[in-house]
Short mmCIF file of C-alpha atoms in Angstrom, two decimals:
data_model
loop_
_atom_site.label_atom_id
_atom_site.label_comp_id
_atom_site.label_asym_id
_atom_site.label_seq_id
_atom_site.Cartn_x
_atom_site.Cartn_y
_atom_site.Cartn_z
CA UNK A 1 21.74 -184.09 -57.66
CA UNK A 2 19.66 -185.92 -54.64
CA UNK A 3 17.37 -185.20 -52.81
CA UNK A 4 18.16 -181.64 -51.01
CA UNK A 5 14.65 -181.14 -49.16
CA UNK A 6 14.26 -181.57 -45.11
CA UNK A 7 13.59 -185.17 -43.81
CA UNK A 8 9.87 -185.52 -43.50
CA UNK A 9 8.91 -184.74 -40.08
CA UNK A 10 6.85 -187.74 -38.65
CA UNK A 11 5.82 -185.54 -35.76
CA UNK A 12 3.56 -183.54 -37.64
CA UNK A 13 0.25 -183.88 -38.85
CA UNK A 14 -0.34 -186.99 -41.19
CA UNK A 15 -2.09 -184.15 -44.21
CA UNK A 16 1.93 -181.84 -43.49
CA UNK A 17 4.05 -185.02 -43.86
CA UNK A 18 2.22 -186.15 -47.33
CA UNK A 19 2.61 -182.27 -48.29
CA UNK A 20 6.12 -182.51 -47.40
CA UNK A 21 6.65 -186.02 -49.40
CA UNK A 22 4.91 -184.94 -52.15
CA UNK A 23 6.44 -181.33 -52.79
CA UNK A 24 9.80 -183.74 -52.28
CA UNK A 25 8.79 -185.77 -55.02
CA UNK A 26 7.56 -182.90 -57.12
CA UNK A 27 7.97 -183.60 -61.11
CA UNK A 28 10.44 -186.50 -60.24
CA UNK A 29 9.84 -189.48 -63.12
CA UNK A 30 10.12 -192.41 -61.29
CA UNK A 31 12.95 -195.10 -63.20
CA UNK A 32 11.76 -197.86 -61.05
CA UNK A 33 7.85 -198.50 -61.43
CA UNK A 34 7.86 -198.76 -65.37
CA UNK A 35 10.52 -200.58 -65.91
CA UNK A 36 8.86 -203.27 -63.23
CA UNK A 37 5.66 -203.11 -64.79
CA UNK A 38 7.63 -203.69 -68.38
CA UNK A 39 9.73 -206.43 -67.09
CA UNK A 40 6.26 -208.30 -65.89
CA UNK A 41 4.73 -207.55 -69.29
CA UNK A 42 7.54 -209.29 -70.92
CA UNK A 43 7.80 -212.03 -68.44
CA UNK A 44 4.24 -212.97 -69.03
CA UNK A 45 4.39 -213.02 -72.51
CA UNK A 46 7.48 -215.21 -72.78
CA UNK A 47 5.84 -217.45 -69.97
CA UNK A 48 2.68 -218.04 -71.99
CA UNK A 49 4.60 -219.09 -74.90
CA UNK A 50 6.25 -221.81 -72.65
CA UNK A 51 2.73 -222.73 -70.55
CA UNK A 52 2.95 -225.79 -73.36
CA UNK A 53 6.04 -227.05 -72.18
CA UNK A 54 5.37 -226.89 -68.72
CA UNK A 55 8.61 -224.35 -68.21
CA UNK A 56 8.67 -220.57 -67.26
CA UNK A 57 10.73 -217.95 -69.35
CA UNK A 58 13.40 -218.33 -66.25
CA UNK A 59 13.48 -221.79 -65.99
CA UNK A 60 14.54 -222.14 -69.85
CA UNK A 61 17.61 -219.37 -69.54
CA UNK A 62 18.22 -221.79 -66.68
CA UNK A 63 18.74 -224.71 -69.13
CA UNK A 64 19.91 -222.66 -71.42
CA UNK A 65 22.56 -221.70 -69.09
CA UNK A 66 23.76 -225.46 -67.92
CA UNK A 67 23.56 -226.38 -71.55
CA UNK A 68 26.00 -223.25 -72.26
CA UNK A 69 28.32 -224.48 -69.70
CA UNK A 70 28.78 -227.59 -70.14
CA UNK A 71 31.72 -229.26 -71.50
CA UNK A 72 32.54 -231.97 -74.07
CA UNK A 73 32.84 -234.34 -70.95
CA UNK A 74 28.96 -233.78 -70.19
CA UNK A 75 29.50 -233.57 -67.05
CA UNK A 76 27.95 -230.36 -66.27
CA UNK A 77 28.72 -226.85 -64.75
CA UNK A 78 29.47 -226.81 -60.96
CA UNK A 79 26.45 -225.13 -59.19
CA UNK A 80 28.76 -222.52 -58.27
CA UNK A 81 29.44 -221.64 -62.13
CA UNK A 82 25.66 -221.72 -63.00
CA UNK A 83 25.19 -219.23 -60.11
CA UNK A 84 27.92 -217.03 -61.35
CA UNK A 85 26.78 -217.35 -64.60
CA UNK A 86 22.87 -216.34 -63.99
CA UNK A 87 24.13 -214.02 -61.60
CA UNK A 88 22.10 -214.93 -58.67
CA UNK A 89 23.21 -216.24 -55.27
CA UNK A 90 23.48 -220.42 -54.84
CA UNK A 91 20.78 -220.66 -52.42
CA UNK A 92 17.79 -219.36 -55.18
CA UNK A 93 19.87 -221.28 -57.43
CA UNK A 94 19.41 -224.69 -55.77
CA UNK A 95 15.30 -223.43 -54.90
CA UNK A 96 15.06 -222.85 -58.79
CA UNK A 97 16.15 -226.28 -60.03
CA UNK A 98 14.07 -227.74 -57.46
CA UNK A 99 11.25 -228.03 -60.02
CA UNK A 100 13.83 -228.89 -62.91
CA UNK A 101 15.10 -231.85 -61.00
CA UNK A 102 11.57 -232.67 -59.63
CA UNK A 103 10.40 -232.89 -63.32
CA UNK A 104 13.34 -234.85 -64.71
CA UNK A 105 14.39 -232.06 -66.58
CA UNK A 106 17.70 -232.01 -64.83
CA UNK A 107 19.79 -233.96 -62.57
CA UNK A 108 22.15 -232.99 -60.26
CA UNK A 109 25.74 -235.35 -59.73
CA UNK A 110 27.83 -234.98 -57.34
CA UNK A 111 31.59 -234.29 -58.64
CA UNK A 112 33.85 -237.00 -58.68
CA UNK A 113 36.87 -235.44 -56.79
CA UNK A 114 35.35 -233.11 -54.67
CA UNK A 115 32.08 -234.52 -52.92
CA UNK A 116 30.68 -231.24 -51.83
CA UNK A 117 30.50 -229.62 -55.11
CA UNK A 118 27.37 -230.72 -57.52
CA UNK A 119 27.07 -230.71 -61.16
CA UNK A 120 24.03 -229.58 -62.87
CA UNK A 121 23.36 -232.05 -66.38
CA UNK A 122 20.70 -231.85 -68.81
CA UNK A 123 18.33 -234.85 -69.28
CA UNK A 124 17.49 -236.09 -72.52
CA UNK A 125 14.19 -234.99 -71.74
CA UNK A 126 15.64 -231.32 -70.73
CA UNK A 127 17.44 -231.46 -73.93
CA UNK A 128 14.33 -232.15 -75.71
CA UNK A 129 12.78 -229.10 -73.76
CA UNK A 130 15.27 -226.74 -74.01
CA UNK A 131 14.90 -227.03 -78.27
CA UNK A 132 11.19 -226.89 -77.86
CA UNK A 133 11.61 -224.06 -75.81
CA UNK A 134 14.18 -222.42 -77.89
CA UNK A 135 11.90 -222.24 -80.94
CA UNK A 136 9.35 -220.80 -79.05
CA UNK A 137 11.64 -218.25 -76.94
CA UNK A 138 12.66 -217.38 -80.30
CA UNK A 139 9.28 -216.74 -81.96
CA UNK A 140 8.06 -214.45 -78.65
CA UNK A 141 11.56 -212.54 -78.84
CA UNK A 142 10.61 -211.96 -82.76
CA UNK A 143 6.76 -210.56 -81.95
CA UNK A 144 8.42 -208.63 -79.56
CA UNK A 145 10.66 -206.83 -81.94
CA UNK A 146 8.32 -206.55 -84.45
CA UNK A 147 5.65 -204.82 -82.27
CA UNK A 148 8.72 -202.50 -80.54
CA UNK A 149 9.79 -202.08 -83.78
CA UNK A 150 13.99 -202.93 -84.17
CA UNK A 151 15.42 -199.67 -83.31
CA UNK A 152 13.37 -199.72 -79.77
CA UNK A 153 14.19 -202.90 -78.76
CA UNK A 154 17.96 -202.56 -79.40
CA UNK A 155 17.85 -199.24 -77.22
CA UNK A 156 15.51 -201.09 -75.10
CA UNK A 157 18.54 -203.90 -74.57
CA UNK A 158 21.64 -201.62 -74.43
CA UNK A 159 19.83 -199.81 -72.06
CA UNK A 160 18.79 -202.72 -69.62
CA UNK A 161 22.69 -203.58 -70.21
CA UNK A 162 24.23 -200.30 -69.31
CA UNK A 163 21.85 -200.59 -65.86
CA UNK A 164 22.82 -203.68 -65.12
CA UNK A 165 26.79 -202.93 -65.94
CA UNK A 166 29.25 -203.34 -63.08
CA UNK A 167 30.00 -199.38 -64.50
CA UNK A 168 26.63 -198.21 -63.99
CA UNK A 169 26.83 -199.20 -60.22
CA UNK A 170 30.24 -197.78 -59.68
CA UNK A 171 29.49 -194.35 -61.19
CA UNK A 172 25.61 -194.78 -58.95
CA UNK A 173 27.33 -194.71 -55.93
CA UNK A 174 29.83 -192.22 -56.57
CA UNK A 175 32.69 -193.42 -58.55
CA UNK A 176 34.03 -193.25 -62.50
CA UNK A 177 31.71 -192.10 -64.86
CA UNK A 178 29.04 -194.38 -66.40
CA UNK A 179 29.90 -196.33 -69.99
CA UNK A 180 28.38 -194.16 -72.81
CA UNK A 181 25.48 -195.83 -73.78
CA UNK A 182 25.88 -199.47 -76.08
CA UNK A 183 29.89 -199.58 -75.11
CA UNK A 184 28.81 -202.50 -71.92
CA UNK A 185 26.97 -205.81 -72.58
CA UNK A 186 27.47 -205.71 -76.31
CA UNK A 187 29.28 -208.57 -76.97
CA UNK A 188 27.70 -210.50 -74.00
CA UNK A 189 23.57 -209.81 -75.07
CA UNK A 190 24.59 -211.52 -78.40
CA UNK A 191 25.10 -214.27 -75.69
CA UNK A 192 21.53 -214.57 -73.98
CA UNK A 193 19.63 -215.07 -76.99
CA UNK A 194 17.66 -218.34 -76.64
CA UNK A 195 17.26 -217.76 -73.36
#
């Protein structure tokens, strides 16, 4: 179901090879470019909302997340959880709380039995932020659905979830078939809201 057409030939004439990668692309819908453009759009909206509390949509799922993990001993998830967690590698990780830390919005401790592995903890004054944020992540999310109207955005969400699915990416490169539509992610997008 890929692409079956020739290579482009680079040898040729610059006007052939843009015939050639056009009649390739030929009534093709590309997935990529609006769900981008989509993803910005939201972005921006839920970052305005959060320009008063000097925080970025990303940066409050990133509290959100510590405060999620973190256990009646307050001590804080291990970077490494976070990470896991946000599912993005430890280096962006530690570049993201840069800011957080830099703002006193979070601190980072280093654990008591194992020196090399460092606990993220919410301030009082990121706990303060992350409610304030909350309130207004929640009334952005709520605009949102009301101008997508509630059967769009749920499709909107399942679908995002079935992309991002470990199943999705198995069946993409070749493997078991993808999970019908709404069976992935449903139990776990009841777990990002407030983020």
């Amino acid at each position: 179901m890929g692409i079956t057409a020739n290579p482009v030939d680079v040898n040729g004439s610059p006007d052939d090879s843009i015939a050639s990668v056009m009649a390739i692309l030929g009534e093709r819908a590309c997935t990529i470019t609006p769900l981008r453009l989509a993803t910005r759009r939201l972005e921006q909206l839920y970052d305005e909302a959060l320009a008063p509390l000097n925080l970025k949509a990303t940066q409050l799922a990133l509290i959100a997340g510590i405060h999620r993990l973190t256990g009646a001993d307050q001590q804080g998830p291990a970077l490494q959880d976070l990470a896991a967690l946000l599912a993005i590698q430890l280096s962006a990780l530690t570049h993201a709380l840069r800011p957080l830390v830099r703002d006193g919005i979070v601190e980072l401790r280093q654990d008591a039995q194992d020196r090399r592995t460092k606990h993220s903890v919410l301030t009082s004054l990121g706990k303060t932020r992350l409610s304030e944020g909350v309130v207004r992540w929640a009334a952005t999310n709520d605009q949102v659905e009301v101008v997508l109207g509630p059967d769009a955005a749920a499709t909107l969400r399942t679908l995002a979830g079935q992309v991002a699915s470990d199943g999705f990416l198995v069946a993409f490169r070749g493997g078991d078939q993808p999970p019908a539509a709404g069976t992935e992610h449903k139990e776990e997008s009841s777990d990002h809201r407030g983020e």
